[in-house]
Short mmCIF file of C-alpha atoms in Angstrom, two decimals:
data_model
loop_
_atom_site.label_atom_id
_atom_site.label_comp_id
_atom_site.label_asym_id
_atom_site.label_seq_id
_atom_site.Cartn_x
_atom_site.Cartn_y
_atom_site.Cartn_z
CA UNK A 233 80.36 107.99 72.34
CA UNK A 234 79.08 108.01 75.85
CA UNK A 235 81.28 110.40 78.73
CA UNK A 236 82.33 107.23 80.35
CA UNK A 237 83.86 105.21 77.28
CA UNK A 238 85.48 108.01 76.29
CA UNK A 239 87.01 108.85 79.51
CA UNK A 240 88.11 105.62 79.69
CA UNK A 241 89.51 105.28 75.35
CA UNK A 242 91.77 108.57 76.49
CA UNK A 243 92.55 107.72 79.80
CA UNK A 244 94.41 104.08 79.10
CA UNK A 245 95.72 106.25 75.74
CA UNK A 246 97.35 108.43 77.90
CA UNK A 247 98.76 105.87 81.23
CA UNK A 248 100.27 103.79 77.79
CA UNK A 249 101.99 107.02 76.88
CA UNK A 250 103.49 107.37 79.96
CA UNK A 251 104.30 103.78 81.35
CA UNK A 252 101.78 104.57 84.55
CA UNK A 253 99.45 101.63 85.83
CA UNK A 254 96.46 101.75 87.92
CA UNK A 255 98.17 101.59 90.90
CA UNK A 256 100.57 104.65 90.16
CA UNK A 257 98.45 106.65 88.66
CA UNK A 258 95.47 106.13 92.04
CA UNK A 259 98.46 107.19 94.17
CA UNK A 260 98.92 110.85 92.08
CA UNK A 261 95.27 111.19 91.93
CA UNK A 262 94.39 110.25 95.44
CA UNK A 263 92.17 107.72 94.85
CA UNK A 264 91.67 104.13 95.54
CA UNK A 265 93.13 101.58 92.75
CA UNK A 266 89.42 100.28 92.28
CA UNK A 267 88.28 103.65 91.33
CA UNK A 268 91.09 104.01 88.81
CA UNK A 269 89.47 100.42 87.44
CA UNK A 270 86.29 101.71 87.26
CA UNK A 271 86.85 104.71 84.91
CA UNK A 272 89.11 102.03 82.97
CA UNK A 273 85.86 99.94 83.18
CA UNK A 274 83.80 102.01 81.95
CA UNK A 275 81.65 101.78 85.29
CA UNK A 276 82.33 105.25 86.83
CA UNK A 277 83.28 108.96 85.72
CA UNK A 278 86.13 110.89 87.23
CA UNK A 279 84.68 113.73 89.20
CA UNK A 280 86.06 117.42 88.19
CA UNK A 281 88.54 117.50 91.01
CA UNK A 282 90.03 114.08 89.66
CA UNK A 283 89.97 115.01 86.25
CA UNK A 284 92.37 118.62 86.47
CA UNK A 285 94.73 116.49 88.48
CA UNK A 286 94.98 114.04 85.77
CA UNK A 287 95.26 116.88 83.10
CA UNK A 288 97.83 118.62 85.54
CA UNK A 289 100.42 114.94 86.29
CA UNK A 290 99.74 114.18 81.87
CA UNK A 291 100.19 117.88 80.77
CA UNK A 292 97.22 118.12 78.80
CA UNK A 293 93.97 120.26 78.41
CA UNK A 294 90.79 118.71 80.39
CA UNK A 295 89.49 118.02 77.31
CA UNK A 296 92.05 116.02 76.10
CA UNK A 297 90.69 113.39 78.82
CA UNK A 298 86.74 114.20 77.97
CA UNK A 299 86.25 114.76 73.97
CA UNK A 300 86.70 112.25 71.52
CA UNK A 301 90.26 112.84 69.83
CA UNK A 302 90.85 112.64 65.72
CA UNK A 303 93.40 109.09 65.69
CA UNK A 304 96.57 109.41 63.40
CA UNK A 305 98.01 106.57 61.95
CA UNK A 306 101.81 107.21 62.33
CA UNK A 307 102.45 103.79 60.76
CA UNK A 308 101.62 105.49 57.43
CA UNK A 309 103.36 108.62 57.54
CA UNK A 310 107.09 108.50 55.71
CA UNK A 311 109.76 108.81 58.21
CA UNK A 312 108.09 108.19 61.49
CA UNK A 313 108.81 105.74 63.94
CA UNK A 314 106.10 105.37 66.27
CA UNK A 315 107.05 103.87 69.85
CA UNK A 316 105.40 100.39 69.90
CA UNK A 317 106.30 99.82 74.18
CA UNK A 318 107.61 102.22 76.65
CA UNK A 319 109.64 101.15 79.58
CA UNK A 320 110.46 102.83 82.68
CA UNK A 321 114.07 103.12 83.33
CA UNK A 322 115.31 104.03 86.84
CA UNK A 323 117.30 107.44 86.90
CA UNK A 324 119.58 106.47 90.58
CA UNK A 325 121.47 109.78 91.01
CA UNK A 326 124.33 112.03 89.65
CA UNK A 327 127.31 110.31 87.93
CA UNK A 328 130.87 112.70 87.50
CA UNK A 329 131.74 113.82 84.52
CA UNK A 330 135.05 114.91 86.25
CA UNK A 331 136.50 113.97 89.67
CA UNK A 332 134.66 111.31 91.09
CA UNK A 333 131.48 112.11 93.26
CA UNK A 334 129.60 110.21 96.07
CA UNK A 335 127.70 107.58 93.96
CA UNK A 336 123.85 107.99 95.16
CA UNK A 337 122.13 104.83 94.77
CA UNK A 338 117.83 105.79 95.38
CA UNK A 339 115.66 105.91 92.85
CA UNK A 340 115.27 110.13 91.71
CA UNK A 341 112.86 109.24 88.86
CA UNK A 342 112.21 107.25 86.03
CA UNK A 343 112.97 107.56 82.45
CA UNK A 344 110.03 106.55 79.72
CA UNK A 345 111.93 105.22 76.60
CA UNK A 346 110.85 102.95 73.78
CA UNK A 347 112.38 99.84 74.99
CA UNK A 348 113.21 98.71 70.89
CA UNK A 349 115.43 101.80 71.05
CA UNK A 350 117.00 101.73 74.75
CA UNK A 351 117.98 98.95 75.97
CA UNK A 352 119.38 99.92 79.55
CA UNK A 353 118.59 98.89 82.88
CA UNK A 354 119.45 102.04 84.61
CA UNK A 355 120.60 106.15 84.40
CA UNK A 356 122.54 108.13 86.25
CA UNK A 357 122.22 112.17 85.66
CA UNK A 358 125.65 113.57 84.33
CA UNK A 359 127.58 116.79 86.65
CA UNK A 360 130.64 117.98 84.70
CA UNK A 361 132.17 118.58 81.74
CA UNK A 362 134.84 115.71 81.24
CA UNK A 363 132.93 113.73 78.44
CA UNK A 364 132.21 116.83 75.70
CA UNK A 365 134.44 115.25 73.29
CA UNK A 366 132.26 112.40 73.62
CA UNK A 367 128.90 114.74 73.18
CA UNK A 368 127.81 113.95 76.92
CA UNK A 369 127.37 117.45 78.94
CA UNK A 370 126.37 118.53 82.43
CA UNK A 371 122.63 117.87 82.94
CA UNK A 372 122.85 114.94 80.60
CA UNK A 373 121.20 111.42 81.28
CA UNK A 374 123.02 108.56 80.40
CA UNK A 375 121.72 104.91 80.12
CA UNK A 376 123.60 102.24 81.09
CA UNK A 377 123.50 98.26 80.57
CA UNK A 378 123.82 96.91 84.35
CA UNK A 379 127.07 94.75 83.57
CA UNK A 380 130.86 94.25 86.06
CA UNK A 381 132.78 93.82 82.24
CA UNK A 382 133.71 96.31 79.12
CA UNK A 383 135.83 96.21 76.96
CA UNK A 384 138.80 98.38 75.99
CA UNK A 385 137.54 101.63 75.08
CA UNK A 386 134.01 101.38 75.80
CA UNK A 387 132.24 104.10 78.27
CA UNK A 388 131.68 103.23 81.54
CA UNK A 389 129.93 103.60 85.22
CA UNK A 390 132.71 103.18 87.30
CA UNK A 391 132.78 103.46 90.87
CA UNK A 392 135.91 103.93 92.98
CA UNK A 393 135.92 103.38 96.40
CA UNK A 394 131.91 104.30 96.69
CA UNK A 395 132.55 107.32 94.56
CA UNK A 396 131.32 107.33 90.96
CA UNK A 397 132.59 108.72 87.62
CA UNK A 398 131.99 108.01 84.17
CA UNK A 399 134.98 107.73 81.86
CA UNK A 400 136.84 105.89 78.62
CA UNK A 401 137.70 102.62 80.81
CA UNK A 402 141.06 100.61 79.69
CA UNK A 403 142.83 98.08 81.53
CA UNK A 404 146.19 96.68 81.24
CA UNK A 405 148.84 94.42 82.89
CA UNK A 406 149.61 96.99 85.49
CA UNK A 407 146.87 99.44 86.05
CA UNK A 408 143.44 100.78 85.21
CA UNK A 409 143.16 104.14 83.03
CA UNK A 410 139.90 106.22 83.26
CA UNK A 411 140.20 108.10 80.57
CA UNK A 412 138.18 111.88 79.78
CA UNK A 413 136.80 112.93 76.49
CA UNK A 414 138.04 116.37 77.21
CA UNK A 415 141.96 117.39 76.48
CA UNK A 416 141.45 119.57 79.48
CA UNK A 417 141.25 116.88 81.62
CA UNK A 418 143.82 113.88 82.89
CA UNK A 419 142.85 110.34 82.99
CA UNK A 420 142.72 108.79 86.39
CA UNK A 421 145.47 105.80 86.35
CA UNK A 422 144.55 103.38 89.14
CA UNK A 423 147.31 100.43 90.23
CA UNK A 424 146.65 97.82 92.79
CA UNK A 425 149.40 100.04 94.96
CA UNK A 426 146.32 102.41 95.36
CA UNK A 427 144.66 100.44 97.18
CA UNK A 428 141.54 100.99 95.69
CA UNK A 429 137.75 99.10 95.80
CA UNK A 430 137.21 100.07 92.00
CA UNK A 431 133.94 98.45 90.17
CA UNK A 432 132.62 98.47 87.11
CA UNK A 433 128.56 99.27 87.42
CA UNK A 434 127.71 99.43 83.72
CA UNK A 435 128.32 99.79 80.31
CA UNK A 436 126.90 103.23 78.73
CA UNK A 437 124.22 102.25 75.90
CA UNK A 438 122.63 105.78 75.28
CA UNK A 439 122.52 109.62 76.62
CA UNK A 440 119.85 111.54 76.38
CA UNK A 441 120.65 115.72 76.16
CA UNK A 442 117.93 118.43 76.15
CA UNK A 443 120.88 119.95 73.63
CA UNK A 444 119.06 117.85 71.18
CA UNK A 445 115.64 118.73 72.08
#
């Protein structure tokens, strides 16, 4: 196979992998999005320079991008679920896993999931230790369905007068009870004597921990 189709075979391999399009990927490179189209193209070759920052932003050897690569097919190996389409979910800042902190609402990052596994809209990086009982730790990201409604029960985004905490949210007749998932810590019991702005941001639908890694 000639340098130039095989530049661009592992090239698109590895912007699917990581949910990057020509655009993105020309901006980390330094390059104009036509040249990016032209290795995709086929029409042009990276030049050295171009290709170690590539191998540097995908973490991978420069020969990863310039030597034809043995294919696996995952579909037929027992047990393994191969990740048919990434998506990019926003990570917007550091959620409380304790008292509530200043809820930062810019973009840090994005998150790469398989989006038949993860279904949220956007993630918020945990600080604290009030949700172990519920297997969520400091350093934690937690997705969240983008939603002002949960039920009874159900883990929650919730921000209290622009400050931001993620508890056990119940609700009844009289008040609101943010409730930890650690016995060291007391719920937060809201009434409408508090005289509080208190919003529910979304609805937690998944956490991912490098505990698990």
């Amino acid at each position: 196979m000639k340098t130039n189709d095989l530049i661009s075979k592992n090239l698109q391999y590895y912007m699917d992998k990581h949910s990057i399009n020509n655009k993105e990927l020309s901006e980390i490179v330094g390059v104009s999005e036509s040249t990016v189209g032209k290795w995709l193209l086929k029409k042009a070759t990276p030049r050295m320079g171009a290709i170690e920052k590539l191998s540097d932003y995908f973490k991978i050897q420069k020969s990863d991008l310039l030597e034809e690569k043995e294919q696996i097919d995952l579909l037929n190996i027992p047990g393994i679920i191969p990740i048919k389409k990434l998506k990019k979910i926003p990570i917007l800042g550091t959620i409380a896993c304790g008292d509530p902190i200043l809820a930062v609402e810019n973009i840090d990052d994005y998150f790469s999931v398989d989006a038949d596994i993860v279904t949220g809209d956007f993630a918020l990086r945990c600080k604290g230790n009030s949700m172990i009982e519920a297997n969520i730790f400091e350093g934690d990201i937690v997705f969240f369905k983008e939603t002002p409604i949960v039920e009874n029960g159900q883990i929650a985004a919730v921000v209290i007068d622009e400050e931001a905490t993620l508890k056990k949210f119940f609700k009844t007749n009289s008040s609101i009870i943010l409730q930890p998932c650690n016995e060291n810590y007391n719920p937060i019991i809201l009434t409408e004597n508090d005289h509080k702005d208190i919003r529910i941001i979304g609805l937690m639908v998944g956490v991912y921990s490098k505990r698990n890694k």
